[in-house]
Tab-separated table of C-alpha atoms and ligand atoms in Angstrom:
chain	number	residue	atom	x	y	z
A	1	UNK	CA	0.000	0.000	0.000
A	2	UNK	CA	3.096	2.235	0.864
A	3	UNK	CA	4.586	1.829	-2.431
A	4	UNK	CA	0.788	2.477	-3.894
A	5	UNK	CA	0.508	5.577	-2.269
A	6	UNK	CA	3.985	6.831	-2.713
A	7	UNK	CA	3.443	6.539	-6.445
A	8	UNK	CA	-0.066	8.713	-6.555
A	9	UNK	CA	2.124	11.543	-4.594
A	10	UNK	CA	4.861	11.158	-7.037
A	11	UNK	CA	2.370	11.299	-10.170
A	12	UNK	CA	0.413	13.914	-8.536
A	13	UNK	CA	3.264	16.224	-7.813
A	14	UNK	CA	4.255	15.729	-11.690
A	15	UNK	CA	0.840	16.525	-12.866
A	16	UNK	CA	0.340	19.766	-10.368
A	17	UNK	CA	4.135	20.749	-10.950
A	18	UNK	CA	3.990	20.816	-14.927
A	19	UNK	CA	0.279	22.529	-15.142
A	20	UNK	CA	0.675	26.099	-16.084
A	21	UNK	CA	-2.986	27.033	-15.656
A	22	UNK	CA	-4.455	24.849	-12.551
A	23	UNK	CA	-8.247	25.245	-11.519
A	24	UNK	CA	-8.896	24.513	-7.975
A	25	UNK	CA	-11.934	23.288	-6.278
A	26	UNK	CA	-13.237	23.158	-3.001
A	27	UNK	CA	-16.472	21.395	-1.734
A	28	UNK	CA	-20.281	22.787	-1.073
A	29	UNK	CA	-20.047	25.033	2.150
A	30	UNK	CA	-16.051	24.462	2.342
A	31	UNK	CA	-14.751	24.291	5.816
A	32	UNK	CA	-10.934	24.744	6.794
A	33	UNK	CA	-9.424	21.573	5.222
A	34	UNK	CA	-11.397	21.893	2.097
A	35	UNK	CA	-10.595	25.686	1.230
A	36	UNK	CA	-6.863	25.687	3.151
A	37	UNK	CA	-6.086	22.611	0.747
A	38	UNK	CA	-7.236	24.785	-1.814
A	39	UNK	CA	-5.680	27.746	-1.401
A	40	UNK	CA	-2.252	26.155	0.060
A	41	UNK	CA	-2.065	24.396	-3.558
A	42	UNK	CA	-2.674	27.870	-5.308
A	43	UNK	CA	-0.388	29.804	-3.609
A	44	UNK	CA	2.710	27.375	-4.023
A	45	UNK	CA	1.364	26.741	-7.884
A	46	UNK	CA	1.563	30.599	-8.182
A	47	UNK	CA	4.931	31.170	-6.387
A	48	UNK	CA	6.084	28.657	-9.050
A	49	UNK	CA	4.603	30.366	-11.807
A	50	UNK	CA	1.396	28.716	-12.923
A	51	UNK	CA	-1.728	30.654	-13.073
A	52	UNK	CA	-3.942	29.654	-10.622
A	53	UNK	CA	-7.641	29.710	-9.121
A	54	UNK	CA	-9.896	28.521	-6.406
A	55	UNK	CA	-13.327	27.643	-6.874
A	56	UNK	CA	-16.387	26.654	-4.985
A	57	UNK	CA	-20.552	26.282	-5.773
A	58	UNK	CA	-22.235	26.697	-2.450
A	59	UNK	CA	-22.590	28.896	-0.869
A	60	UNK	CA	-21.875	31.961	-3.082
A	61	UNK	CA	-19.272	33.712	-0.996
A	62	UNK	CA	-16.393	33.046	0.909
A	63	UNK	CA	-17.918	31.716	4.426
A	64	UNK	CA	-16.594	34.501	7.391
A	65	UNK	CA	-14.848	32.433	9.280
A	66	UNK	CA	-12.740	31.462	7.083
A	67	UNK	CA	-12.360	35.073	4.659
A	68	UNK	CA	-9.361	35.854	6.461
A	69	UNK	CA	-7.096	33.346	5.756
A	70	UNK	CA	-3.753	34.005	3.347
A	71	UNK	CA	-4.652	33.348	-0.488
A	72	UNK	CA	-8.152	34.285	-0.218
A	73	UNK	CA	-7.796	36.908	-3.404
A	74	UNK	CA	-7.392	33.677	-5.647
A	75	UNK	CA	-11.218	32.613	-5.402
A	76	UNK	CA	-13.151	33.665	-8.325
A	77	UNK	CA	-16.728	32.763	-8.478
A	78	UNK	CA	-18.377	29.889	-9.782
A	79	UNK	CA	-20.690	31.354	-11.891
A	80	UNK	CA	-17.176	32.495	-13.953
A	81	UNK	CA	-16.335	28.680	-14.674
A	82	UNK	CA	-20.021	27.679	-15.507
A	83	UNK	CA	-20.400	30.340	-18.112
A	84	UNK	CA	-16.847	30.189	-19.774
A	85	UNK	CA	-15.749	26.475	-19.162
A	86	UNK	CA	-12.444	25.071	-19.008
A	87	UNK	CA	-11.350	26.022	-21.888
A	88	UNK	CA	-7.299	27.546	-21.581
A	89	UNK	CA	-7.296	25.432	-18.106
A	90	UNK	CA	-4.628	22.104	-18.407
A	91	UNK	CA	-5.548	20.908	-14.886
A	92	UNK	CA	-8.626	20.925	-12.720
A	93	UNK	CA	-8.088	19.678	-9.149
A	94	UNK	CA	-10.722	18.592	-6.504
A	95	UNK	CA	-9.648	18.561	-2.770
A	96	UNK	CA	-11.475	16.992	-0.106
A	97	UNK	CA	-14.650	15.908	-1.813
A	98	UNK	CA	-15.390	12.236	-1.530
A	99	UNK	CA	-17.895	12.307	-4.557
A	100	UNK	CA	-18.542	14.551	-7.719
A	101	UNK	CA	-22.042	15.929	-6.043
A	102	UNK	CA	-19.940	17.547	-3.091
A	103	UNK	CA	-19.020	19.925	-6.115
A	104	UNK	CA	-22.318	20.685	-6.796
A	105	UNK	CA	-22.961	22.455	-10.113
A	106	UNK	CA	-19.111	22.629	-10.747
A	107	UNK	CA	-18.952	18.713	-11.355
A	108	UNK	CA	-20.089	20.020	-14.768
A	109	UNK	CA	-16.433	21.404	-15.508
A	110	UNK	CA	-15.314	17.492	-15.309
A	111	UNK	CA	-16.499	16.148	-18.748
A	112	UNK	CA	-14.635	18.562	-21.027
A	113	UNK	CA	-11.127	17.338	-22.149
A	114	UNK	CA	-8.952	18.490	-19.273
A	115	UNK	CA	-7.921	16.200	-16.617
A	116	UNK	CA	-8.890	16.249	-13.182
A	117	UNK	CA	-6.842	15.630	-10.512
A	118	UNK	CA	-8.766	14.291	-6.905
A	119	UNK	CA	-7.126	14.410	-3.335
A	120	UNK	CA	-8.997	13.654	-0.387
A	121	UNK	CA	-8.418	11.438	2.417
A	122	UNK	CA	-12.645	9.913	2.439
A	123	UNK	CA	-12.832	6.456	2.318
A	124	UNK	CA	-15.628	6.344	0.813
A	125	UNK	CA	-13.749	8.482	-1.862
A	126	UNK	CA	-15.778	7.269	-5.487
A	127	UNK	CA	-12.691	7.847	-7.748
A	128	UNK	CA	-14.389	10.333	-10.182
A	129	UNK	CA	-11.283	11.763	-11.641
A	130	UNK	CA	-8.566	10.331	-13.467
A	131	UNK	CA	-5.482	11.006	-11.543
A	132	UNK	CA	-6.017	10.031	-7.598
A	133	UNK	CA	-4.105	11.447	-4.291
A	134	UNK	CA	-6.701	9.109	-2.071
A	135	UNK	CA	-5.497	8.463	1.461
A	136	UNK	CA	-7.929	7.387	4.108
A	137	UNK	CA	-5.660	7.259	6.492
A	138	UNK	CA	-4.701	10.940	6.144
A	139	UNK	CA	-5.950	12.814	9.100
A	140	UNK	CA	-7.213	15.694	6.457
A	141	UNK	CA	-6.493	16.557	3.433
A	142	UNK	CA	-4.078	19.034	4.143
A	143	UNK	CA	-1.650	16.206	5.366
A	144	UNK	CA	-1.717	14.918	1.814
A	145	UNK	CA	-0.904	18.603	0.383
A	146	UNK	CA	1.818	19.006	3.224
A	147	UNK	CA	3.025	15.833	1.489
A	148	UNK	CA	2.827	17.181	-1.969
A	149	UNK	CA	4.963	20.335	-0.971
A	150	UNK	CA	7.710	18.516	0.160
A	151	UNK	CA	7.857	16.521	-3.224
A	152	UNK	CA	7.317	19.762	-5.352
A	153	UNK	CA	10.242	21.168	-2.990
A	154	UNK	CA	8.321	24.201	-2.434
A	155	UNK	CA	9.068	25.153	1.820
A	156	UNK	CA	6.962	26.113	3.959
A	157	UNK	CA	6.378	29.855	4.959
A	158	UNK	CA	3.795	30.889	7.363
A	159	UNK	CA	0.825	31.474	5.036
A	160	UNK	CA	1.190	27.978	3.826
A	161	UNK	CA	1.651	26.556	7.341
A	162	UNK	CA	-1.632	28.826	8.721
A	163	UNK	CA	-3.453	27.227	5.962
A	164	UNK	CA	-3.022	23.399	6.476
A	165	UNK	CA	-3.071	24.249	10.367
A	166	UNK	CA	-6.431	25.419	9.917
A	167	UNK	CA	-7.311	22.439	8.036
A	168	UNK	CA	-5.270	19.792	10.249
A	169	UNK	CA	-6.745	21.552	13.339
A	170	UNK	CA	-10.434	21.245	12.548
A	171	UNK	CA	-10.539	18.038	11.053
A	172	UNK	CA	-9.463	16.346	13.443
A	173	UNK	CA	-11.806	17.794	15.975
A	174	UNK	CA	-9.055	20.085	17.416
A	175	UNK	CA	-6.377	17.210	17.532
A	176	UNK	CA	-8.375	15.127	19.692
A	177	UNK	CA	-9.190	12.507	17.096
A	178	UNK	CA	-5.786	13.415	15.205
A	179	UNK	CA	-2.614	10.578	14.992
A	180	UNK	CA	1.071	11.057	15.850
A	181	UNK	CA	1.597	12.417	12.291
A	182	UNK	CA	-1.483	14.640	12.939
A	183	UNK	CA	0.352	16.316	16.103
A	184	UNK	CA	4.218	16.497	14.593
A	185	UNK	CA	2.847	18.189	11.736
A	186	UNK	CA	1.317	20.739	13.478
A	187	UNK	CA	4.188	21.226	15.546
A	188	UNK	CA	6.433	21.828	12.234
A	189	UNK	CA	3.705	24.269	10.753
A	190	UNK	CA	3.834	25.974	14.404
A	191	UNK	CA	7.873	26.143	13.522
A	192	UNK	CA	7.188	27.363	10.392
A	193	UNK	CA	4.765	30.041	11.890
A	194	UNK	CA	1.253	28.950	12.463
A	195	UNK	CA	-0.649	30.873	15.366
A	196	UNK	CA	-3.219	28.704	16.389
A	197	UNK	CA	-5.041	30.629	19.390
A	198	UNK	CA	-5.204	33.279	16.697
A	199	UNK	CA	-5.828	31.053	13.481
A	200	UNK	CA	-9.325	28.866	15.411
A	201	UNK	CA	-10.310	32.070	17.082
A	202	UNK	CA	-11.937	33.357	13.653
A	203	UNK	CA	-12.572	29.761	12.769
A	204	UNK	CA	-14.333	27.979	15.552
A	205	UNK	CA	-14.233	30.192	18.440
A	206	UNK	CA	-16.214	33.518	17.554
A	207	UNK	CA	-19.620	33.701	17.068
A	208	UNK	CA	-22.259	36.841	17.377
A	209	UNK	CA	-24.613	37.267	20.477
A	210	UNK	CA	-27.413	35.568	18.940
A	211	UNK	CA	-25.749	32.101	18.794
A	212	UNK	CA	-26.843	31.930	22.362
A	213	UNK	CA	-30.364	32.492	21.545
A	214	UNK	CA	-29.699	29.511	18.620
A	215	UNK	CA	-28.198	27.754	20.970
A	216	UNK	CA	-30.956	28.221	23.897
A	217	UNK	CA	-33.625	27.068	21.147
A	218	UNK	CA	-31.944	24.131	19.628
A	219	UNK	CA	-30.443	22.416	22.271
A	220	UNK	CA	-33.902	22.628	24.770
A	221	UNK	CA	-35.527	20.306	22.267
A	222	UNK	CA	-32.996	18.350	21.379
A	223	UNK	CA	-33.947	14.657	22.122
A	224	UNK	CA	-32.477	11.676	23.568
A	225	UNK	CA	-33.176	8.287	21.712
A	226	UNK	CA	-31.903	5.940	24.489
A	227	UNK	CA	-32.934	2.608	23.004
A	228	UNK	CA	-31.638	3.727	19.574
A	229	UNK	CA	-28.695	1.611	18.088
A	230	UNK	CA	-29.123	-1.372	20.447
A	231	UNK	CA	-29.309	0.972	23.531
A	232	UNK	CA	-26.260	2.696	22.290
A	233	UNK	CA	-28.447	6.071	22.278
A	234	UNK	CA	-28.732	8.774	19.581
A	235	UNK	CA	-29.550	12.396	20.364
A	236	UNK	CA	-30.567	14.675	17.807
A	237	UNK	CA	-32.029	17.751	17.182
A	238	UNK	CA	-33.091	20.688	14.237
A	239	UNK	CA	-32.017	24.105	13.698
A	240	UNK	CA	-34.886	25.372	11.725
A	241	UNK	CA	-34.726	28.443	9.061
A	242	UNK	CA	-36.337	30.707	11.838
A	243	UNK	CA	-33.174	29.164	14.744
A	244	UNK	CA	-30.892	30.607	11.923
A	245	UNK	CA	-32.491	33.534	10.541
A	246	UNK	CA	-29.829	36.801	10.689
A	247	UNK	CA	-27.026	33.923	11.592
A	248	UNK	CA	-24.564	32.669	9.546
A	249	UNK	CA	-23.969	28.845	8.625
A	250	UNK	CA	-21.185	28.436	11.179
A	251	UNK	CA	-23.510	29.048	14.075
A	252	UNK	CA	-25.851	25.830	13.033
A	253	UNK	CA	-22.807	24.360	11.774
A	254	UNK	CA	-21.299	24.328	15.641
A	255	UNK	CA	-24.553	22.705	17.296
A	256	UNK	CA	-23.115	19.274	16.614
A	257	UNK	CA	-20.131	19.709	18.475
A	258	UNK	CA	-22.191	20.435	21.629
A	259	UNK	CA	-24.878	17.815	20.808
A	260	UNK	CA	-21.931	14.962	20.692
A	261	UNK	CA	-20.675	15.430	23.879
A	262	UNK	CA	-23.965	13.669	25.398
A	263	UNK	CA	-22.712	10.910	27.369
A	264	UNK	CA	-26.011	8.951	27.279
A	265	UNK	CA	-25.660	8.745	23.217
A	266	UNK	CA	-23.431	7.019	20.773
A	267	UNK	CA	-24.177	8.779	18.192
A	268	UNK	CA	-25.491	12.546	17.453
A	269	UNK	CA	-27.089	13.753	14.727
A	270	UNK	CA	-28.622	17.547	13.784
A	271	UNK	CA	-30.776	18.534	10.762
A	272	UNK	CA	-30.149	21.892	9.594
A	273	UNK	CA	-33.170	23.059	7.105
A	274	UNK	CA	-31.926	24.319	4.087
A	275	UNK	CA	-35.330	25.028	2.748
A	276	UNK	CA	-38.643	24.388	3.320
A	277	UNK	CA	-38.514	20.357	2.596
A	278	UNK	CA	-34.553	20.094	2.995
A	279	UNK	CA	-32.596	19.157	6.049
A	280	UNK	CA	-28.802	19.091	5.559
A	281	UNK	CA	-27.690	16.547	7.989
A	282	UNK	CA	-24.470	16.206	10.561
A	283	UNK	CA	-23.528	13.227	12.051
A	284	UNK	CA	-20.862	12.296	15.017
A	285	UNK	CA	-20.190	8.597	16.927
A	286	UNK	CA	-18.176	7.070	19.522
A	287	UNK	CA	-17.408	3.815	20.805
A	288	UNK	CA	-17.638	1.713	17.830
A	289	UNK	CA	-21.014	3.498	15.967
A	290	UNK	CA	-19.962	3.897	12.471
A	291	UNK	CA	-22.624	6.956	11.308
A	292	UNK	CA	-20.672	6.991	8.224
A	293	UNK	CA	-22.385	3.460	7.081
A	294	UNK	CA	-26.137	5.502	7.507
A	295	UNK	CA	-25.013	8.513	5.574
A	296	UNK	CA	-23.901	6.418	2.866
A	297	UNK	CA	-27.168	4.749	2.715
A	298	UNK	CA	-29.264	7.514	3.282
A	299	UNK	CA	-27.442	9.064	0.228
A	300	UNK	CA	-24.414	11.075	1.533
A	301	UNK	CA	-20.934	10.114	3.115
A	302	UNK	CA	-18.299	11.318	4.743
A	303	UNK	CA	-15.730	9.490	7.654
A	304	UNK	CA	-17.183	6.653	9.765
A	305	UNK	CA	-17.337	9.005	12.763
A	306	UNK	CA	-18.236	12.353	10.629
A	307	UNK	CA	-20.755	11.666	8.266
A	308	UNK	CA	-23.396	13.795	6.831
A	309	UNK	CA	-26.257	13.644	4.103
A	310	UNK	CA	-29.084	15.709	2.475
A	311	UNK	CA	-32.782	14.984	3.526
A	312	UNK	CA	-35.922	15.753	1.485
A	313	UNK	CA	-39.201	15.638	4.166
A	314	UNK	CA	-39.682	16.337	7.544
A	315	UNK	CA	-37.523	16.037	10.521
A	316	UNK	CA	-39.415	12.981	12.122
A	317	UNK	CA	-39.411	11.547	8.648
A	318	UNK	CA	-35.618	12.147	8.521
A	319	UNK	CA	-35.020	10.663	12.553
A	320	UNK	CA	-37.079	7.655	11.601
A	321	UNK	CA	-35.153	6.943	8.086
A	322	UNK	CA	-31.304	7.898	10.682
A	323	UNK	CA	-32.592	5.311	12.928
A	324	UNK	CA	-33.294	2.662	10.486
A	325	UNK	CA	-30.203	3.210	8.653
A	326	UNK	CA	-28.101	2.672	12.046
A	327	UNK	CA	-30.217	-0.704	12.927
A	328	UNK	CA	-28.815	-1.728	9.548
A	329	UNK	CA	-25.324	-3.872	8.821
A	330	UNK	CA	-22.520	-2.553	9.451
A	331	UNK	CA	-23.424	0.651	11.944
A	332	UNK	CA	-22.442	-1.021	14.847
A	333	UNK	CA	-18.707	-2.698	14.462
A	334	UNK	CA	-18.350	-5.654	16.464
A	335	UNK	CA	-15.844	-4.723	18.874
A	336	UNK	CA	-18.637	-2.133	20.264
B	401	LIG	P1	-20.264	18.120	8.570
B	401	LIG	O1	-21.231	17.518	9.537
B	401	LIG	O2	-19.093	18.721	9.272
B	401	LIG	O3	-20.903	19.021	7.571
B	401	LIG	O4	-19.690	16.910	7.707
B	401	LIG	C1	-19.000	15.837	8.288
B	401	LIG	C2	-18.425	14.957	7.199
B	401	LIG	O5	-19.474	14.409	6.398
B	401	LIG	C3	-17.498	15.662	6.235
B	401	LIG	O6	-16.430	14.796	5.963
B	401	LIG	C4	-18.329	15.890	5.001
B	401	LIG	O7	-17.530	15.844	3.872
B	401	LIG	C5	-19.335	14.752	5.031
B	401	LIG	N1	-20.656	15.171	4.549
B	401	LIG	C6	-21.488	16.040	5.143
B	401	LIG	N2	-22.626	16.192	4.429
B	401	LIG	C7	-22.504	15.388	3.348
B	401	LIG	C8	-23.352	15.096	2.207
B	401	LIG	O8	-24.461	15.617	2.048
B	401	LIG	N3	-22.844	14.212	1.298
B	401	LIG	C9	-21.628	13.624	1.455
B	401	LIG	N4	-21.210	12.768	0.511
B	401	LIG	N5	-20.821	13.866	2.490
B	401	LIG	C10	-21.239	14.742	3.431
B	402	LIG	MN1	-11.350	16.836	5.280
């Protein structure tokens, strides 16, 4: 597998290092390690000559917490690529997006004639390009990108290290779910200048006053499913279009990270609505619950512990398809 791997980095640092005009794209709602992967690749493409974007679909602007990090000025809309197409582009590059659909309307730009280039670190990666960087045992993507650096011999300065700190950090749920590698790589982007207090303070630790009325809301009818997933538990709850109204996304976004820390529940889930019929749909486990397996069959995907997926209905419609999905095979490994 080594030698496997060693020779996608190798042919991936060929294809990125001879491109001379690289689009870049991040996932639907991009978070840290999807947009730092991004824009870490664009600035060391540009330093090295190549013209370079970033792109994403949803939503249409750069999300606030994450506008000030280095590179930024390289995101063009993606209303640009959808009306002029790829044509004078000689690489297109997805990071972090386990399927084609994560790139919502931008997955359109793959079946012209120029190749695309996927890095990620999902497992349940679907290999829609034709040149892979795939690692699932990659604590984010960034790791992989730290990786291609190093073979494109480009060094690290401190807006590349802020950018895969940002991604590494997050990820892996502030390094508690991160490996070794995960913690001696941030310690060489903190060498190389990354200032993490200052770096997750616009990313996960600021939010306006009326999170707390969000949070008051959301969490008081949150619910606790003890006899879910053979007594396992599941908690859940919904952040509604009124819970967000005047809010951004990263203040619904940041429910689950409370929600998971119930101590009565295996698993967590919260349904953010979208629209009036649509629910988009985080997931979090412990001890052996792999919500990754019910994402994938309720349509979506992600990590076996961080797994999310799109709903069309109502929320008990929605807890009542979750619950089914984790009674199914493979939701509960058997060491649990
Ligand atoms: P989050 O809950 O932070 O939005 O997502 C957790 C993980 O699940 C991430 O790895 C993300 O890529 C994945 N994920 C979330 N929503 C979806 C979805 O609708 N489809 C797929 N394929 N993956 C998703
Ligand atoms: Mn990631």
């Amino acid at each position: 597998m080594i030698a496997d791997q060693r020779a996608d980095l190798t042919g991936a640092a060929r294809l990125l290092g001879s491109a001379r005009s690289v689009l870049l794209l991040a996932h639907n709602n991009p978070d840290a390690d999807s947009l730092g992967s991004a824009l870490t690749l664009g600035l060391a493409l540009g330093r090295r000559g190549a013209e370079v974007s970033v792109s994403f679909d949803v939503p249409g602007a750069i999300p606030q917490s994450l506008s000030g990090l280095p590179g930024v000025d390289l995101v063009t809309p993606a209303e640009r690529w959808l009306q002029a197409g790829t044509s004078g582009l000689d690489l297109l590059v997805s990071v972090d997006a386990g399927s084609a659909e994560r790139l919502g309307r931008l997955a359109s730009l793959f079946d012209g004639d120029v190749p695309l280039l996927v890095i990620d670190h999902h497992a349940s990666n679907t290999y829609f390009g034709q040149h892979h960087l795939v690692d699932p045992s990659a604590d984010a993507t960034v790791v992989l990108v730290d990786a291609l650096l190093s073979e494109l011999g480009v060094p690290l300065d401190a807006d590349l290290a802020a950018l895969l700190y940002a991604g590494l950090a997050t990820d892996t749920g502030g390094f508690r779910h991160g490996s070794a590698a995960a913690h001696v790589l941030a310690a060489r982007l903190m060498a190389a200048g990354a200032r993490p207090a200052e770096l997750l303070q616009a990313i996960t630790d600021s939010h306006p006053f009326g999170w707390l009325g969000l949070l008051s809301a959301v969490l008081g009818r949150a619910v606790l499913d003890p006899l879910a997933l053979g007594g396992r538990g599941l908690v859940h709850t919904c952040v509604t279009l009124r819970d967000s109204a005047g809010l951004r996304q990263e203040e619904a976004d940041s429910v689950i990270d409370i929600l998971r820390t119930t101590s009565e529940a295996a698993a967590a889930a919260v349904l953010k609505q979208s629209a009036a019929d649509e629910w988009q749909v985080s997931l979090r486990s412990r001890d052996g619950v792999r919500v990754g397996v019910a994402a994938i069959a309720l349509g979506g995907g992600g990590h076996p512990q961080a797994a999310g997926f799109t709903w069309r209905g109502d929320y008990q419609g929605a807890i009542a398809a979750l619950t089914q999905a984790l009674d199914g095979p493979g939701a509960v490994s058997d060491e649990a």
